[in-house]
Short mmCIF file of C-alpha atoms in Angstrom, two decimals:
data_model
loop_
_atom_site.label_atom_id
_atom_site.label_comp_id
_atom_site.label_asym_id
_atom_site.label_seq_id
_atom_site.Cartn_x
_atom_site.Cartn_y
_atom_site.Cartn_z
CA ALA A 15 -39.56 -29.43 -21.05
CA ARG A 16 -39.38 -30.15 -24.79
CA TRP A 17 -39.93 -27.80 -27.69
CA THR A 18 -40.83 -28.26 -31.32
CA ALA A 19 -40.24 -26.72 -34.75
CA SER A 20 -38.40 -23.46 -34.17
CA SER A 21 -37.41 -24.27 -30.56
CA ARG A 22 -39.26 -21.21 -29.33
CA SER A 23 -41.54 -20.83 -26.38
CA PRO A 24 -45.09 -19.61 -26.98
CA SER A 25 -43.93 -16.07 -26.11
CA GLY A 26 -41.19 -16.20 -28.75
CA PRO A 27 -37.71 -16.14 -27.15
CA SER A 28 -35.36 -18.98 -27.96
CA THR A 29 -34.93 -21.70 -25.40
CA PRO A 30 -31.97 -24.01 -25.01
CA PRO A 31 -32.12 -26.58 -27.82
CA HIS A 32 -32.09 -29.62 -25.50
CA THR A 33 -35.08 -29.52 -23.47
CA PRO A 34 -34.83 -33.01 -24.99
CA GLY A 35 -36.80 -33.30 -28.13
CA GLY A 36 -39.59 -31.24 -29.51
CA VAL A 37 -42.55 -30.88 -27.15
CA SER A 38 -43.56 -27.76 -25.22
CA PRO A 39 -44.33 -28.32 -21.54
CA ALA A 40 -47.55 -26.33 -21.17
CA GLY A 41 -50.29 -26.93 -23.67
CA ARG A 42 -48.14 -28.82 -26.21
CA THR A 43 -47.89 -26.17 -28.89
CA THR A 44 -45.67 -25.51 -31.86
CA ARG A 45 -44.88 -22.30 -33.72
CA THR A 46 -45.05 -22.30 -37.53
CA ASP A 47 -44.74 -19.07 -39.52
CA ASP A 48 -45.50 -17.15 -36.31
CA ILE A 49 -48.80 -18.98 -35.87
CA LEU A 50 -49.13 -20.93 -32.65
CA LEU A 51 -50.66 -24.35 -33.40
CA PRO A 52 -51.71 -27.18 -31.12
CA MET A 53 -49.15 -29.97 -31.35
CA THR A 54 -50.22 -33.40 -32.50
CA ALA A 55 -49.86 -36.24 -30.03
CA LEU A 56 -46.66 -38.24 -30.22
CA ILE A 57 -46.71 -41.50 -32.14
CA PRO A 58 -46.66 -44.34 -29.58
CA GLY A 59 -43.03 -45.30 -28.95
CA ALA A 60 -41.69 -41.93 -30.15
CA GLU A 61 -40.90 -40.70 -26.66
CA PRO A 62 -37.33 -39.59 -25.91
CA TRP A 63 -35.45 -41.73 -23.41
CA SER A 64 -32.89 -40.90 -20.75
CA HIS A 65 -31.16 -43.46 -18.54
CA HIS A 66 -28.84 -42.95 -15.59
CA GLY A 67 -26.63 -46.01 -15.67
CA THR A 68 -24.07 -47.48 -13.29
CA SER A 69 -21.05 -46.78 -15.54
CA ALA A 70 -19.14 -43.55 -16.00
CA HIS A 71 -19.52 -44.01 -19.76
CA GLY A 72 -22.30 -42.50 -21.82
CA ALA A 73 -24.02 -43.08 -25.15
CA LEU A 74 -25.95 -40.51 -27.14
CA VAL A 75 -28.40 -42.31 -29.46
CA LEU A 76 -29.87 -40.44 -32.46
CA HIS A 77 -32.73 -41.51 -34.74
CA GLY A 78 -33.04 -40.74 -38.45
CA PHE A 79 -34.94 -38.29 -40.65
CA THR A 80 -38.73 -38.75 -40.40
CA GLY A 81 -38.09 -41.35 -37.70
CA ASN A 82 -38.34 -41.22 -33.94
CA PRO A 83 -36.63 -42.79 -30.92
CA GLY A 84 -38.65 -45.99 -31.41
CA SER A 85 -36.32 -46.94 -34.28
CA MET A 86 -33.32 -46.88 -31.92
CA ARG A 87 -34.99 -47.87 -28.65
CA GLY A 88 -33.56 -51.42 -28.70
CA VAL A 89 -30.02 -50.08 -29.09
CA ALA A 90 -30.52 -47.46 -26.35
CA GLU A 91 -32.04 -49.98 -23.94
CA ALA A 92 -29.21 -52.48 -24.59
CA LEU A 93 -26.66 -49.77 -23.81
CA GLY A 94 -28.60 -48.87 -20.67
CA ALA A 95 -28.72 -52.54 -19.61
CA ALA A 96 -24.93 -52.63 -20.06
CA GLY A 97 -24.66 -49.80 -17.52
CA TYR A 98 -24.20 -46.82 -19.87
CA GLN A 99 -25.61 -43.38 -19.18
CA VAL A 100 -27.95 -42.85 -22.18
CA GLU A 101 -29.65 -39.89 -23.84
CA MET A 102 -31.94 -40.52 -26.79
CA PRO A 103 -33.70 -37.27 -27.76
CA LEU A 104 -36.72 -36.86 -29.99
CA LEU A 105 -35.39 -34.56 -32.71
CA PRO A 106 -37.43 -31.38 -33.34
CA GLY A 107 -40.38 -31.88 -35.67
CA HIS A 108 -40.26 -35.68 -35.48
CA GLY A 109 -42.50 -38.22 -33.82
CA THR A 110 -45.85 -36.70 -34.81
CA VAL A 111 -46.99 -35.62 -38.30
CA ILE A 112 -45.12 -34.39 -41.37
CA GLU A 113 -46.55 -30.87 -41.02
CA GLU A 114 -44.63 -30.46 -37.76
CA MET A 115 -41.38 -31.60 -39.37
CA ILE A 116 -41.49 -29.38 -42.46
CA PRO A 117 -40.54 -26.10 -40.73
CA THR A 118 -37.58 -27.72 -38.95
CA ARG A 119 -34.08 -27.63 -40.41
CA TRP A 120 -30.63 -29.14 -39.96
CA ALA A 121 -29.74 -26.41 -37.45
CA ASP A 122 -32.69 -27.47 -35.24
CA TRP A 123 -31.66 -31.15 -35.32
CA ALA A 124 -27.94 -30.42 -34.90
CA GLY A 125 -28.73 -28.08 -32.00
CA ALA A 126 -30.84 -30.73 -30.27
CA ALA A 127 -28.12 -33.37 -30.79
CA ASP A 128 -25.42 -31.02 -29.46
CA SER A 129 -27.49 -30.08 -26.44
CA ALA A 130 -28.27 -33.74 -25.66
CA TYR A 131 -24.54 -34.49 -25.98
CA ARG A 132 -23.69 -31.71 -23.52
CA THR A 133 -26.30 -32.98 -21.05
CA LEU A 134 -24.87 -36.49 -21.28
CA ALA A 135 -21.21 -35.40 -21.20
CA ALA A 136 -21.88 -33.55 -17.93
CA ARG A 137 -22.50 -36.94 -16.24
CA SER A 138 -20.15 -39.17 -18.29
CA ALA A 139 -16.38 -39.57 -18.24
CA LYS A 140 -16.35 -40.81 -21.85
CA THR A 141 -19.14 -40.64 -24.38
CA ILE A 142 -19.89 -42.42 -27.63
CA VAL A 143 -22.46 -41.22 -30.19
CA VAL A 144 -24.68 -43.70 -32.01
CA GLY A 145 -26.79 -42.67 -35.00
CA LEU A 146 -29.07 -44.11 -37.68
CA SER A 147 -29.20 -42.49 -41.14
CA MET A 148 -29.55 -38.73 -40.55
CA GLY A 149 -28.83 -39.51 -36.90
CA GLY A 150 -25.51 -40.92 -38.17
CA SER A 151 -24.85 -37.63 -39.94
CA LEU A 152 -25.68 -35.78 -36.73
CA ALA A 153 -23.34 -38.13 -34.85
CA LEU A 154 -20.54 -37.17 -37.25
CA ARG A 155 -21.32 -33.49 -36.62
CA VAL A 156 -21.19 -34.01 -32.84
CA GLY A 157 -17.87 -35.83 -33.28
CA VAL A 158 -16.41 -32.94 -35.30
CA ASP A 159 -17.68 -30.34 -32.82
CA HIS A 160 -16.54 -32.33 -29.77
CA PRO A 161 -13.19 -34.05 -30.44
CA GLU A 162 -13.37 -35.55 -26.93
CA VAL A 163 -16.07 -37.98 -28.18
CA ALA A 164 -14.68 -41.45 -27.45
CA GLY A 165 -16.28 -43.17 -30.45
CA LEU A 166 -18.93 -43.15 -33.16
CA VAL A 167 -21.30 -45.98 -34.10
CA LEU A 168 -22.98 -45.20 -37.42
CA PHE A 169 -25.81 -47.16 -39.01
CA ASN A 170 -26.26 -46.18 -42.66
CA PRO A 171 -25.21 -42.52 -42.17
CA ALA A 172 -26.25 -40.02 -44.80
CA THR A 173 -22.84 -38.65 -45.79
CA GLN A 174 -23.11 -37.69 -49.47
CA PRO A 175 -25.19 -35.05 -51.25
CA GLN A 176 -28.33 -36.46 -52.83
CA PRO A 177 -28.71 -36.64 -56.64
CA GLN A 178 -30.73 -33.83 -58.22
CA GLU A 179 -33.66 -36.14 -59.04
CA VAL A 180 -34.02 -37.02 -55.34
CA LEU A 181 -33.89 -33.34 -54.40
CA ASP A 182 -36.53 -32.57 -57.06
CA MET A 183 -38.76 -35.35 -55.74
CA VAL A 184 -38.53 -34.12 -52.15
CA GLN A 185 -39.13 -30.54 -53.24
CA GLY A 186 -42.26 -31.66 -55.12
CA MET A 187 -43.52 -33.52 -52.04
CA VAL A 188 -42.98 -30.46 -49.84
CA ALA A 189 -44.70 -28.21 -52.42
CA GLY A 190 -47.69 -30.57 -52.36
CA LEU A 191 -47.87 -30.31 -48.58
CA SER A 192 -47.92 -26.51 -48.82
CA LEU A 193 -51.35 -26.85 -50.42
CA ILE A 194 -52.66 -28.08 -47.07
CA HIS A 195 -54.34 -25.16 -45.31
CA ILE A 196 -53.47 -24.72 -41.65
CA SER A 197 -55.60 -22.12 -39.94
CA GLU A 198 -54.84 -20.35 -36.73
CA PRO A 199 -56.64 -21.95 -33.77
CA PRO A 200 -59.42 -19.94 -32.15
CA ARG A 201 -58.19 -17.59 -29.46
CA PRO A 202 -59.78 -17.79 -25.99
CA SER A 203 -62.11 -14.89 -25.27
#
């Protein structure tokens, strides 16, 4: 099972963060501001990927902000072909449309990365974490939280605060998206 946005089930209680990715099992729904919305279909190639390899070593592979597993699929598949155990989650709010990403936060992505790491570590003697951009930042977080991580492979990790003009630009983009009206879907009678 995968969950999106706030990592809550349709009835509201929290679920473990790594039900890998961001998709609910029944009815594909997401919760935004306590309104249950139908979830948009995944972008082709955005599916999470898990591989049970022949080696005792594992690799957690993390995509970047606004990206999806498709951007790291070649790396994950190469590691799998080399025998590694591999987990490549779809981070909450990613892989569909921007409106599903907006309510997600660092804690959602970090929780999904940590949960995927724990799933992988349960079947791996040693684990490396590979990340692209924000996925690189998440990889650093996993490495700090789990000093037993055997190594980090970082592609262009976001490691420094952004300049104010970039923050202002992003804030303006998000404000523009808030003008989009999302209505509650009709309820079955």
